[in-house]
CSV table of C-alpha atoms in Angstrom, one decimal:
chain,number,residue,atom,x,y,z
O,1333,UNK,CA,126.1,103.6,104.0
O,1334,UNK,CA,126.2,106.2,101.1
O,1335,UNK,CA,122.9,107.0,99.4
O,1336,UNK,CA,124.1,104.3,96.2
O,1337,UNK,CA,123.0,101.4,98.5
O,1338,UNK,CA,119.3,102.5,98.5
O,1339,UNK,CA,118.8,101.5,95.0
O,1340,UNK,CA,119.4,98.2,93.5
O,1341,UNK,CA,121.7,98.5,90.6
O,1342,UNK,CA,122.5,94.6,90.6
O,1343,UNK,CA,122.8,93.1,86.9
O,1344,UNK,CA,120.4,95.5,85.6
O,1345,UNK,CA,121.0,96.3,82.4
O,1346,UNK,CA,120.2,100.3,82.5
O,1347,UNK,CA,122.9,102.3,84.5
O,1348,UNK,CA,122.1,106.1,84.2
O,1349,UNK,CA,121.0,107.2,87.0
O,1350,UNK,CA,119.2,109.8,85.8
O,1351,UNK,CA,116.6,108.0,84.0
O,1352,UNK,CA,116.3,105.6,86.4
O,1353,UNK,CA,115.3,108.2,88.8
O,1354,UNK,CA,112.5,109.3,86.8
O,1355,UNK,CA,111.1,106.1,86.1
O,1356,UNK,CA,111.3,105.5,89.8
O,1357,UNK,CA,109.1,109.0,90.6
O,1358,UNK,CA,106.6,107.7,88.2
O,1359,UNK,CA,106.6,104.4,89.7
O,1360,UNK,CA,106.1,105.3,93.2
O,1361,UNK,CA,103.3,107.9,91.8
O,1362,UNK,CA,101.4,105.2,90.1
O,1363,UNK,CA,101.4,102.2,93.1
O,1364,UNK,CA,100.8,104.9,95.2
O,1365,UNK,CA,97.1,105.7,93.4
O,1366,UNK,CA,96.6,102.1,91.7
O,1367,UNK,CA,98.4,100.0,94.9
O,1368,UNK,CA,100.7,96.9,93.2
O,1369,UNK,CA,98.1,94.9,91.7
O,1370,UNK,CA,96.5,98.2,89.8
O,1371,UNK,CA,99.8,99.8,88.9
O,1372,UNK,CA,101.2,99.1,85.4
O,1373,UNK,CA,104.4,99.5,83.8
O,1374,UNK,CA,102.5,100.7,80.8
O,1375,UNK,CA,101.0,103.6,83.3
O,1376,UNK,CA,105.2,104.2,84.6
O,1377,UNK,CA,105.6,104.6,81.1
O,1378,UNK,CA,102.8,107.0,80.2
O,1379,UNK,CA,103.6,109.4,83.3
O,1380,UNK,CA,107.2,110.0,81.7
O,1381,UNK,CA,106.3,110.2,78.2
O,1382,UNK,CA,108.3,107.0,77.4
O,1383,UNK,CA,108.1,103.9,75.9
O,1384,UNK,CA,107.8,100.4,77.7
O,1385,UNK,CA,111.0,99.6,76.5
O,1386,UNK,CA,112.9,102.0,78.5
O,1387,UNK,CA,111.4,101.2,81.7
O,1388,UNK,CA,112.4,97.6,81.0
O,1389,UNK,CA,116.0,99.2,80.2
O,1390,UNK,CA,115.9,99.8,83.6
O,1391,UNK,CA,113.9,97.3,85.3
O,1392,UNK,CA,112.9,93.5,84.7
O,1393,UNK,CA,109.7,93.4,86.0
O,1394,UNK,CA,106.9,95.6,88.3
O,1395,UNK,CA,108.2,93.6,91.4
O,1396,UNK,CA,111.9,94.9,90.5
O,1397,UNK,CA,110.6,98.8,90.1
O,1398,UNK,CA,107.6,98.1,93.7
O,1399,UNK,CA,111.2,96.9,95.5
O,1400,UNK,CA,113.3,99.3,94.4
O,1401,UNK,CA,110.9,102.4,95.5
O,1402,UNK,CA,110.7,100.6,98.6
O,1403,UNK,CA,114.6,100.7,98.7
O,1404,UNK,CA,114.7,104.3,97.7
O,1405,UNK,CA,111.8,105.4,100.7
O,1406,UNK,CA,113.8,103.7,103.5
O,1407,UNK,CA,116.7,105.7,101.8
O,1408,UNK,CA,115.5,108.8,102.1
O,1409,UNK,CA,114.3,108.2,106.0
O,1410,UNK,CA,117.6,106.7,107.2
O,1411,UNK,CA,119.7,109.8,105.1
O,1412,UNK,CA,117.5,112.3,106.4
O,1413,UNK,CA,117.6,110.7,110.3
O,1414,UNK,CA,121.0,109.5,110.6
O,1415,UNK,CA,122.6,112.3,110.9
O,1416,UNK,CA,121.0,113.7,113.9
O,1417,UNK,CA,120.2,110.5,115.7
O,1418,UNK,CA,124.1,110.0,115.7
O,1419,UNK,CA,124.3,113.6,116.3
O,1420,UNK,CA,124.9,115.9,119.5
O,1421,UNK,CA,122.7,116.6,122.0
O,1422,UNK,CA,120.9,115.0,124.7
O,1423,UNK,CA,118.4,112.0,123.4
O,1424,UNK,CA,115.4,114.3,124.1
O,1425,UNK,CA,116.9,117.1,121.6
O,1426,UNK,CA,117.7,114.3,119.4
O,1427,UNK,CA,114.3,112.5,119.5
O,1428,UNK,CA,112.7,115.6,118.5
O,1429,UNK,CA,115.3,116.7,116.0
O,1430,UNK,CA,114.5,112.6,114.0
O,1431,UNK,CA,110.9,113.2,114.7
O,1432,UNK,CA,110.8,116.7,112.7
O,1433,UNK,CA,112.9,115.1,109.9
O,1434,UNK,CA,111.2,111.9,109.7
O,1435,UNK,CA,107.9,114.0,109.1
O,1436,UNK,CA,109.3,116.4,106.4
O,1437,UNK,CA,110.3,113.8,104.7
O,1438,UNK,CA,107.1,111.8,104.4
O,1439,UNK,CA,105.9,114.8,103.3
O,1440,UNK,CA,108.0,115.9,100.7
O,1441,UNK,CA,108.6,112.7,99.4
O,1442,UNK,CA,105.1,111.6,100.1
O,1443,UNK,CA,104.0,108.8,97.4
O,1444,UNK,CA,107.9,106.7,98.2
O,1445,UNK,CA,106.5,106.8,101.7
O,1446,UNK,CA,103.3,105.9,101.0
O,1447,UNK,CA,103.8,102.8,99.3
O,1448,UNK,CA,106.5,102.0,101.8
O,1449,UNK,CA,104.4,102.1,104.8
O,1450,UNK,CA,101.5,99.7,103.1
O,1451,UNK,CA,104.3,97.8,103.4
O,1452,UNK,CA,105.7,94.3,100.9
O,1453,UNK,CA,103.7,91.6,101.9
O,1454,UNK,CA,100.8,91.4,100.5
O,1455,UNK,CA,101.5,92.5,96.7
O,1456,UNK,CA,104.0,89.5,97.4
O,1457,UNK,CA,101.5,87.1,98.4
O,1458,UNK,CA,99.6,87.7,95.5
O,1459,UNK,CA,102.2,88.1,93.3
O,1460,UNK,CA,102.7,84.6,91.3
O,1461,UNK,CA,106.3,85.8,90.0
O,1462,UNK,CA,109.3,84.8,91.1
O,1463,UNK,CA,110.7,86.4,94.1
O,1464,UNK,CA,114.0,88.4,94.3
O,1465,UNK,CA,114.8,87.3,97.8
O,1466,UNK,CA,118.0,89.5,97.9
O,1467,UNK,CA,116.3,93.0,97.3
O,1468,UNK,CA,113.3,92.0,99.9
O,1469,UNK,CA,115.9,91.2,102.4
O,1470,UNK,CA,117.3,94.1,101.7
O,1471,UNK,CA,114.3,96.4,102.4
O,1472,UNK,CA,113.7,94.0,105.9
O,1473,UNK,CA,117.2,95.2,106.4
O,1474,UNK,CA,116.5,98.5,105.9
O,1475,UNK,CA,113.5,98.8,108.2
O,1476,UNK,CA,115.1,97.1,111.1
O,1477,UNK,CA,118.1,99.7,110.5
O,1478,UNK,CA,115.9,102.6,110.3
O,1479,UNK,CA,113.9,101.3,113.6
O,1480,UNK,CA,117.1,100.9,115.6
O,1481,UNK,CA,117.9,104.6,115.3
O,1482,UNK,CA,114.9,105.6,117.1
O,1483,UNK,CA,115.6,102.4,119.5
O,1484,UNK,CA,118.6,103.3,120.3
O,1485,UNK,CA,118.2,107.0,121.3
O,1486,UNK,CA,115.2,106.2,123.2
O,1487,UNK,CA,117.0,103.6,125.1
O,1488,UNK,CA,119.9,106.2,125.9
O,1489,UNK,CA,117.4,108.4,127.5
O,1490,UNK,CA,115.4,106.2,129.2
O,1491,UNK,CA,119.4,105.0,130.8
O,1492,UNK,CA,119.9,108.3,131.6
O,1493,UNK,CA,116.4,109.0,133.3
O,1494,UNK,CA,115.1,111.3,131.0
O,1495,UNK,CA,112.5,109.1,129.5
O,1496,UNK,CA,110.0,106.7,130.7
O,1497,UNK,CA,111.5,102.9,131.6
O,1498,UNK,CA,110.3,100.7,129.0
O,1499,UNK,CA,111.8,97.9,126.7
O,1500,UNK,CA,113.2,100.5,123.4
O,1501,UNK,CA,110.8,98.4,121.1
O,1502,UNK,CA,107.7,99.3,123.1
O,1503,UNK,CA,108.6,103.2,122.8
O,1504,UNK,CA,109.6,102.4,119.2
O,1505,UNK,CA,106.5,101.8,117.7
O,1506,UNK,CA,104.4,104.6,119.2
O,1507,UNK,CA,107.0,106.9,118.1
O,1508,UNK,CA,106.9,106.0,114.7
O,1509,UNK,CA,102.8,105.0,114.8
O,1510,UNK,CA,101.8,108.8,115.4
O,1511,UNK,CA,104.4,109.6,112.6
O,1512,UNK,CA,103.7,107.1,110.4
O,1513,UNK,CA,100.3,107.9,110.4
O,1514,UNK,CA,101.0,111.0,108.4
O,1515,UNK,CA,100.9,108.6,105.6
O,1516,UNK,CA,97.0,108.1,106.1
O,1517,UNK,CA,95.9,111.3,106.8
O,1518,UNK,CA,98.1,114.4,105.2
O,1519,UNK,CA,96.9,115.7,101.7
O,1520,UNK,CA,99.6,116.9,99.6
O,1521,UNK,CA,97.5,119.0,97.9
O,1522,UNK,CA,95.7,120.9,100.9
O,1523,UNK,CA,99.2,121.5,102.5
O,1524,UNK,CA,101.5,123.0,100.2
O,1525,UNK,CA,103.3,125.8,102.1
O,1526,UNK,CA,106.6,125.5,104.4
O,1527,UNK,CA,104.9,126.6,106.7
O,1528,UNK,CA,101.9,124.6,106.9
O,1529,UNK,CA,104.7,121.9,107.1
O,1530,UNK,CA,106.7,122.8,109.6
O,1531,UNK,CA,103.9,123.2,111.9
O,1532,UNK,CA,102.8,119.5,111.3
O,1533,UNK,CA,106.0,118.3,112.0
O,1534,UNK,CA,106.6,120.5,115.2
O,1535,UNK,CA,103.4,119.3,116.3
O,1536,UNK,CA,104.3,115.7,116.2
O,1537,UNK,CA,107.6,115.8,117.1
O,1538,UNK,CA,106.5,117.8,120.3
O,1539,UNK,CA,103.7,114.8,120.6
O,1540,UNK,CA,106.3,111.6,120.4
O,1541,UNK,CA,108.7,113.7,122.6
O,1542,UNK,CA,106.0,114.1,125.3
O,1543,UNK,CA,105.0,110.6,124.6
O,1544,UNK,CA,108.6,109.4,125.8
O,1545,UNK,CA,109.7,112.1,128.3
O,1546,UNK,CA,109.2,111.0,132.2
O,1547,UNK,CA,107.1,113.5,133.6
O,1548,UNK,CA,108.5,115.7,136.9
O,1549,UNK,CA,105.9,114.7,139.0
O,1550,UNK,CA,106.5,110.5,137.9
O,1551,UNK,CA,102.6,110.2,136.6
O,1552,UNK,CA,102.1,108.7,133.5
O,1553,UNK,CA,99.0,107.2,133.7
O,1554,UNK,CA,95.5,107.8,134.0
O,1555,UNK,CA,95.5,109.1,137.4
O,1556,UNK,CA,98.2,111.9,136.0
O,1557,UNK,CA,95.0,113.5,135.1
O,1558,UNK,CA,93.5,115.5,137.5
O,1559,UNK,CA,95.0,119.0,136.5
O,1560,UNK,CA,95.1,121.9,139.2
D,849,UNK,CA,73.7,104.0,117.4
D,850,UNK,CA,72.8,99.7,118.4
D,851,UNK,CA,75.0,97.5,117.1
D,852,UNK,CA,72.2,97.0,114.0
D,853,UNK,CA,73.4,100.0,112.5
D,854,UNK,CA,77.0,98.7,111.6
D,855,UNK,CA,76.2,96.2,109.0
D,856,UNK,CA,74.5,97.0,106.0
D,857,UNK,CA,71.4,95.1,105.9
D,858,UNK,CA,69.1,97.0,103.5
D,859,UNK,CA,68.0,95.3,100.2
D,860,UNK,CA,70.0,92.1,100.9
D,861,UNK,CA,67.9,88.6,99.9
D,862,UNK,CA,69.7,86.9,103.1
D,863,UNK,CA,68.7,88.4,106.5
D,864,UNK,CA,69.8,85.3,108.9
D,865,UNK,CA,72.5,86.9,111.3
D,866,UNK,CA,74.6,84.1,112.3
D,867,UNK,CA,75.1,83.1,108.2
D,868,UNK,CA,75.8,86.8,107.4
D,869,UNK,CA,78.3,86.7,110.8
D,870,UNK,CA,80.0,83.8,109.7
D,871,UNK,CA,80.9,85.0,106.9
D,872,UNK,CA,81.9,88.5,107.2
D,873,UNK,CA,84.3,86.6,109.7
D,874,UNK,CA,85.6,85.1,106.6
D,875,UNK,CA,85.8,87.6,103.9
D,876,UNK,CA,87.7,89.7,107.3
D,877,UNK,CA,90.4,87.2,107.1
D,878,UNK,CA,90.0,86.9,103.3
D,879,UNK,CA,90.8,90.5,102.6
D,880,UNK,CA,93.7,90.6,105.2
D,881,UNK,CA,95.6,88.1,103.5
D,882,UNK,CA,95.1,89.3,99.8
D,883,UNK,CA,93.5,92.5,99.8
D,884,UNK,CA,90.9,93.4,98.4
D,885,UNK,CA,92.0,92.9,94.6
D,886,UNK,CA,93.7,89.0,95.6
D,887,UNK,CA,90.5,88.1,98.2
D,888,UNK,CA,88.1,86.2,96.0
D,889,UNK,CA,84.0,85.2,97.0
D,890,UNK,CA,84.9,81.2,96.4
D,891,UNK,CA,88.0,81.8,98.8
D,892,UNK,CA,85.5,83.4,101.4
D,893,UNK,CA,83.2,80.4,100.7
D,894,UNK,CA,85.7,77.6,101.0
D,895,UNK,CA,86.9,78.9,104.0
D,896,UNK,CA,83.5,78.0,106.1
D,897,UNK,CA,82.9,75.1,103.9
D,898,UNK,CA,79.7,76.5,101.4
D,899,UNK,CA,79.1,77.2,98.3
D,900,UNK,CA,79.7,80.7,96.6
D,901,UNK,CA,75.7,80.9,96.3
D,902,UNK,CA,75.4,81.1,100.3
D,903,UNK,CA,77.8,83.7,100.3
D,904,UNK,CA,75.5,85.3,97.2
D,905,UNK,CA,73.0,84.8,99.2
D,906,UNK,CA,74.0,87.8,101.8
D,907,UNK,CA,76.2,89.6,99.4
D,908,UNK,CA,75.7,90.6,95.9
D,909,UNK,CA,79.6,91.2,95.1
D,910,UNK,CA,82.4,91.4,96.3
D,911,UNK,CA,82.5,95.1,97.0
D,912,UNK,CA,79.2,94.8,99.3
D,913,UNK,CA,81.5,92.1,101.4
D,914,UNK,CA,84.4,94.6,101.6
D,915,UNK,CA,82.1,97.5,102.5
D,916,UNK,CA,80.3,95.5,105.5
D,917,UNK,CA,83.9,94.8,106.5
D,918,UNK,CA,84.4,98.0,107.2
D,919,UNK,CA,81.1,98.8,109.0
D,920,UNK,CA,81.7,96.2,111.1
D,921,UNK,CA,85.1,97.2,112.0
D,922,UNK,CA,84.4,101.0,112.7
D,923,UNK,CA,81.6,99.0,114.8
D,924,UNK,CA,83.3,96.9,117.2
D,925,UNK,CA,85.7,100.6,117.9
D,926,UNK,CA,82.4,102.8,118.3
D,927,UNK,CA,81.0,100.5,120.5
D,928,UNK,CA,84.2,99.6,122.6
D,929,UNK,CA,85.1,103.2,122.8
D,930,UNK,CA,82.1,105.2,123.5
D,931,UNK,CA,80.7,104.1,127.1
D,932,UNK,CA,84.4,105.7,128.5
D,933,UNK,CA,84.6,108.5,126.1
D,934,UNK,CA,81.3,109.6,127.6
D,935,UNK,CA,81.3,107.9,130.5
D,936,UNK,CA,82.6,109.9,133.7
D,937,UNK,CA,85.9,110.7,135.1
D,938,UNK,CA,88.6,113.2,133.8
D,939,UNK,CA,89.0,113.7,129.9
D,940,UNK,CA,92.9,112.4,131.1
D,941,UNK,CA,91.2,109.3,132.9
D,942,UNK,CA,89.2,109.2,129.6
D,943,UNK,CA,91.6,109.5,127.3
D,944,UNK,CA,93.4,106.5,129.1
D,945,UNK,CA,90.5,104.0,128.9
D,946,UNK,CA,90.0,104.7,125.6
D,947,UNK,CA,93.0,104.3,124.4
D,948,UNK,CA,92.8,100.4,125.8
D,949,UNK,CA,89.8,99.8,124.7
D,950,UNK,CA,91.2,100.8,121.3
D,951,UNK,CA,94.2,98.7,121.0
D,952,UNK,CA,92.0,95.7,122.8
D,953,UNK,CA,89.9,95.7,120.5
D,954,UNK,CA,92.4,95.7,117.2
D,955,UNK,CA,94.0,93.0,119.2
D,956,UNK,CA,90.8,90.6,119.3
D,957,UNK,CA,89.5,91.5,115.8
D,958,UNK,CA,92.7,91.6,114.2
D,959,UNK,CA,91.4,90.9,110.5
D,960,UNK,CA,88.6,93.7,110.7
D,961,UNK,CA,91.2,96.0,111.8
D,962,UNK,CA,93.6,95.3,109.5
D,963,UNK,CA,91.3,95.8,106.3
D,964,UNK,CA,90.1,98.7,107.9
D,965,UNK,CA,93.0,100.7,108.1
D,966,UNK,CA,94.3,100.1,105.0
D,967,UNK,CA,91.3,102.3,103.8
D,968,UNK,CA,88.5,102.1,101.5
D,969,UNK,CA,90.7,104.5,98.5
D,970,UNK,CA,92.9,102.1,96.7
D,971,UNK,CA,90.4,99.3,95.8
D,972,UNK,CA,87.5,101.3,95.1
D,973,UNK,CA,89.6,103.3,92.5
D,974,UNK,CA,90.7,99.8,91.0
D,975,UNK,CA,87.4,98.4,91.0
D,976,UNK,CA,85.6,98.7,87.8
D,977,UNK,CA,82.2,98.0,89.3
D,978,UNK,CA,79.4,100.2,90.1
D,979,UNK,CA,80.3,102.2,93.9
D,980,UNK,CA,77.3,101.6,96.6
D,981,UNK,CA,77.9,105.3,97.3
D,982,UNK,CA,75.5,105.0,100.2
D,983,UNK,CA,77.9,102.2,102.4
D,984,UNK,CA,80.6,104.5,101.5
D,985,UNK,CA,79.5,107.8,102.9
D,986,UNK,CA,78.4,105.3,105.9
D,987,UNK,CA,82.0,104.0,106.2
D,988,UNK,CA,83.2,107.7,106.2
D,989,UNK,CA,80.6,108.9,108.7
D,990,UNK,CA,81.5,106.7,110.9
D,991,UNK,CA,85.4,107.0,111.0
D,992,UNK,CA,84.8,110.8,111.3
D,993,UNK,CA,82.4,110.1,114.4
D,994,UNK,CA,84.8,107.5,116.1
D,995,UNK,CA,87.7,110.6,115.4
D,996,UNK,CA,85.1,112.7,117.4
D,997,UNK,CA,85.2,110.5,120.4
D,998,UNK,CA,89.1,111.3,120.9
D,999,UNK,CA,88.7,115.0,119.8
D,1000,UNK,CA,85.7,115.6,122.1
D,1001,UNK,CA,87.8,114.5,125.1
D,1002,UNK,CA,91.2,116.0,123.7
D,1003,UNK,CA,89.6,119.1,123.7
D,1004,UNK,CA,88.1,119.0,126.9
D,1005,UNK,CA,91.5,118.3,128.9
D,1006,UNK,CA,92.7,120.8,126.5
D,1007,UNK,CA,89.9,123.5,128.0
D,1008,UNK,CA,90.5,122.4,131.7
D,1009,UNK,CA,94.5,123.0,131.5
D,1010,UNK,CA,95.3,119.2,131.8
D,1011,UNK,CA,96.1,118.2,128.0
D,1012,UNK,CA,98.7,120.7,125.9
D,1013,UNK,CA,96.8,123.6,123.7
D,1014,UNK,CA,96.1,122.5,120.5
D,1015,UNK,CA,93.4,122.4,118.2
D,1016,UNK,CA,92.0,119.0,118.6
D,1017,UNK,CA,92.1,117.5,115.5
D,1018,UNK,CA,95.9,117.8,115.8
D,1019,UNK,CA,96.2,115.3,119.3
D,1020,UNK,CA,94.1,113.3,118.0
D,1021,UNK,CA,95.9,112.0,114.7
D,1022,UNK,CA,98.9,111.3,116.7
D,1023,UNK,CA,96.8,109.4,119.3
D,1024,UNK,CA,95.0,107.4,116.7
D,1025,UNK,CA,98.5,107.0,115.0
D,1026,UNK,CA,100.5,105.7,118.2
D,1027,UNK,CA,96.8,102.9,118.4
D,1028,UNK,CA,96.8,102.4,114.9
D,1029,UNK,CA,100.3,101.4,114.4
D,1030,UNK,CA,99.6,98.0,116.4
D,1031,UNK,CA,97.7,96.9,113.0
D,1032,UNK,CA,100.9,96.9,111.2
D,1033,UNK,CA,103.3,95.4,113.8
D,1034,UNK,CA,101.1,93.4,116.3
D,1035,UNK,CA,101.3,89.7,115.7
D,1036,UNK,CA,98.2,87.5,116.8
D,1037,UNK,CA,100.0,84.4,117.1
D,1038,UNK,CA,103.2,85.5,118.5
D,1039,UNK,CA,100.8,87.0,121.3
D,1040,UNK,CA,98.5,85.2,122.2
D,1041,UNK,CA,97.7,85.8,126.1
D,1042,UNK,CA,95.4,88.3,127.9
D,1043,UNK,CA,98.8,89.6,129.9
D,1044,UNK,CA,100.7,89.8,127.0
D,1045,UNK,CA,97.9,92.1,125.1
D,1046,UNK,CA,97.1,93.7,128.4
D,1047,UNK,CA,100.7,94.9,128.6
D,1048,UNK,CA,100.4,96.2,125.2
D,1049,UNK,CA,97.6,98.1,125.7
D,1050,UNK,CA,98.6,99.8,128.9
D,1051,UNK,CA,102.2,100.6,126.9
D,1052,UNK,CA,100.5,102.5,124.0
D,1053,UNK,CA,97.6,104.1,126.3
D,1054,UNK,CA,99.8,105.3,128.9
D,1055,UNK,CA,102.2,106.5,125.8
D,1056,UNK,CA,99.0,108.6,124.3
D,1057,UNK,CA,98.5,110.3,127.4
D,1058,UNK,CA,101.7,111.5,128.2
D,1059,UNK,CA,102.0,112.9,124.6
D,1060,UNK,CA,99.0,114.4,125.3
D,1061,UNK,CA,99.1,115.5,129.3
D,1062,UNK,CA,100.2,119.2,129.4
D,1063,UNK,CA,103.9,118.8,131.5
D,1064,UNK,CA,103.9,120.4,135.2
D,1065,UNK,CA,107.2,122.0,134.2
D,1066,UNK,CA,105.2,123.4,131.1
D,1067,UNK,CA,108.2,122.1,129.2
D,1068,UNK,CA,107.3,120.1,125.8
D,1069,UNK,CA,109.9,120.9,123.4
D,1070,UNK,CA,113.2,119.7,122.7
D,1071,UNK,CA,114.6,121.7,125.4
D,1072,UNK,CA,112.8,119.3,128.0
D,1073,UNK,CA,115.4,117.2,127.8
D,1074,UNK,CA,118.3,117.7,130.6
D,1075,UNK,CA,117.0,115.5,133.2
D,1076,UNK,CA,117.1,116.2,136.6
C-alpha cells in the first residue's frame, strides 16, 4: 500500500495535492479544538487564508474533509509501523521498535491523531448528511490493518515463548490503550524538544514491552509482587 | 470523601435522590450516544418517560447535567479504587486489585465512563453558555486525586525495588491508558457475563502489572527479547 491510498482522491474535483494537503492540516487543526459538530469549513478556510471556494475545490462537504483526516492519520501510523513490524528481529525488538514509532508519530502529527482516536461514530450519528459508505469502510479497513500489525507480532512471540500466552487481541488493546492514551494527556506545547520526545516514547515502548514479555520467574500476577 | 460529595447538589431547586439518579442515568446514556453537542434535555426526559420540567427541576441546563455526569463517573472509580489502593498488601498486590476494580467498574457503568473519558475540553469550548467554573475545578480535582491513587502505589513499589524506576506520573499514564482503552473497544452487549468481564479485567490488570513489575533479569528493553 503506497502512501496515495490514505487519501481519498475519488471523483473529487481538486487534484493538487499540494493544496489539498494544506486544507487537510487546517482541517485536522480545527476538529481537533472545535470536535465535528464545532468545526466549520469557514474556520478550514480562515486558518489558510483561503476562500470557501477552494476548500470546496477540494472537498464536497465537512464529512468528506472529517473522513479524509481520518484516512490520512491511519496513514501516517501504518507508514510509520509497517516497516519495522515486517522488519528483522525478534518480536520483542520489534514490538518495541512499533511502540517508539507509533508514539512519535502521535506526537508529531498530533491533531490527525487526535481526531482519529475520538474516533467516527458519533459525528456520524449526529450527522443528518448523507453517508459516504465507501471512505468509512475504508477507515474501518484501515484500523483493523493497523491493529493486525501489532496482533500479529505479539502472536509470533507469544509462539515462540517470549511473551505471555494470551489470544493476540487481548495483548492488542493494552498495547495500543497505554499508547493511545498519549492522545489525552501529551501537550504539544509543553513538550517541544526531541528529546523530551524520545523519552516519552522510550518510556512507553519499554512499558507495553514489559506489559507483553513473560517474566523469567513465570509470575504475572499479583502474587509476582513481593520483591526481595 | 462519602459518596455525597460526587454529585453537585448545591443551589439546585430539586433535592429528591432517586429523581436526580434516574436521570443522570439518562443524560449518561444521552451523552454517550450524541455527545454532548447532539444529547438534548427532551431526549434525556423522554427516555424515563417525564417532562423536560422534571428534568429542570434538578438541572438548570444542560451543561449542569454534563458536569454531574462527570462527578459521578470520577465517583463510582474513587470509590471502587480507594479501599485497595490504601488497603493492605504489597503496592504489586495493590496495583493488581486496582487495576480490576478499574476496568469492573467501566464495565458496569459503561455510559458514565464513556462521557468521562472523552473529557470535559471540547464541549465546554463549543458551548456558548456561561461555565459553572466551580463543577469544573471539582471534575479536575477529582481526576487528579483518582491519578494519585495509582501514582501513590506506583511509587511505593517503585521505592521498595518491586516496580521499574520511574517517576510516577510516567507508570501511571500507561496504566490508566492500558484501563482506559476498554471505553473505546469494550462492547456491553457483546459481553454481557460476569466470566466474560472477569476475564477481561484479570487480562488488562495482570497486563498493568507486568509493564510495571521491575524484571528479575533486570532486562526491560528491547534486548529482553531472545527467549530462553
Amino acid at each position: 500500500m503506497t502512501s496515495q491510498d490514505f487519501t481519498d482522491t475519488s471523483g473529487r474535483p481538486g487534484t493538487g495535492s499540494e493544496g489539498r494537503a494544506e486544507i487537510l492540516d487546517a482541517a485536522a487543526q480545527s476538529f481537533m479544538e472545535y470536535g465535528f459538530n464545532g468545526a466549520t469549513i469557514d474556520d478550514v478556510a480562515d486558518r489558510i487564508r483561503a476562500t470557501k471556494g477552494r476548500v470546496y475545490h477540494y472537498y464536497r462537504s465537512k464529512i468528506d474533509l472529517f473522513l479524509d483526516v481520518h484516512l490520512r492519520a491511519m496513514g501516517i501510523m501504518i507508514e510509520a509501523v509497517r516497516p519495522v513490524a515486517e522488519g528483522p528481529g525478534t518480536p520483542a525488538e520489534r514490538l518495541h521498535a512499533m511502540a517508539l514509532r507509533h508514539a512519535h508519530a502521535i506526537m508529531e502529527n498530533f491533531a490527525y491523531q487526535k481526531v482519529s482516536i475520538q474516533g467516527l461514530e458519533k459525528p456520524l450519528i449526529s450527522s443528518r448528511g448523507a453517508r459516504p459508505n465507501a471512505m468509512i469502510e475504508k477507515v474501518v479497513a484501515l484500523r483493523d490493518e493497523y491493529e493486525s500489525l501489532f496482533a500479529g507480532v505479539l502472536e509470533q512471540g507469544s509462539a515462540e515463548g517470549a511473551f505471555v500466552e494470551a489470544p493476540p487481541r487481548q495483548l492488542s488493546k493494552p498495547v495500543l490503550g497505554a499508547l493511545n492514551w498519549l492522545t489525552l494527556w501529551y501537550r504539544p506545547e509543553l513538550s517541544p524538544t526531541p528529546e523530551t520526545r524520545e523519552a516519552i516514547a522510550r518510556n512507553l515502548a519499554d512499558f507495553v514491552l514489559r506489559g507483553a514479555l513473560r517474566r523469567p520467574d513465570g509470575k504475572a500476577d499479583g502474587k509476582a509482587g513481593h520483591a526481595g
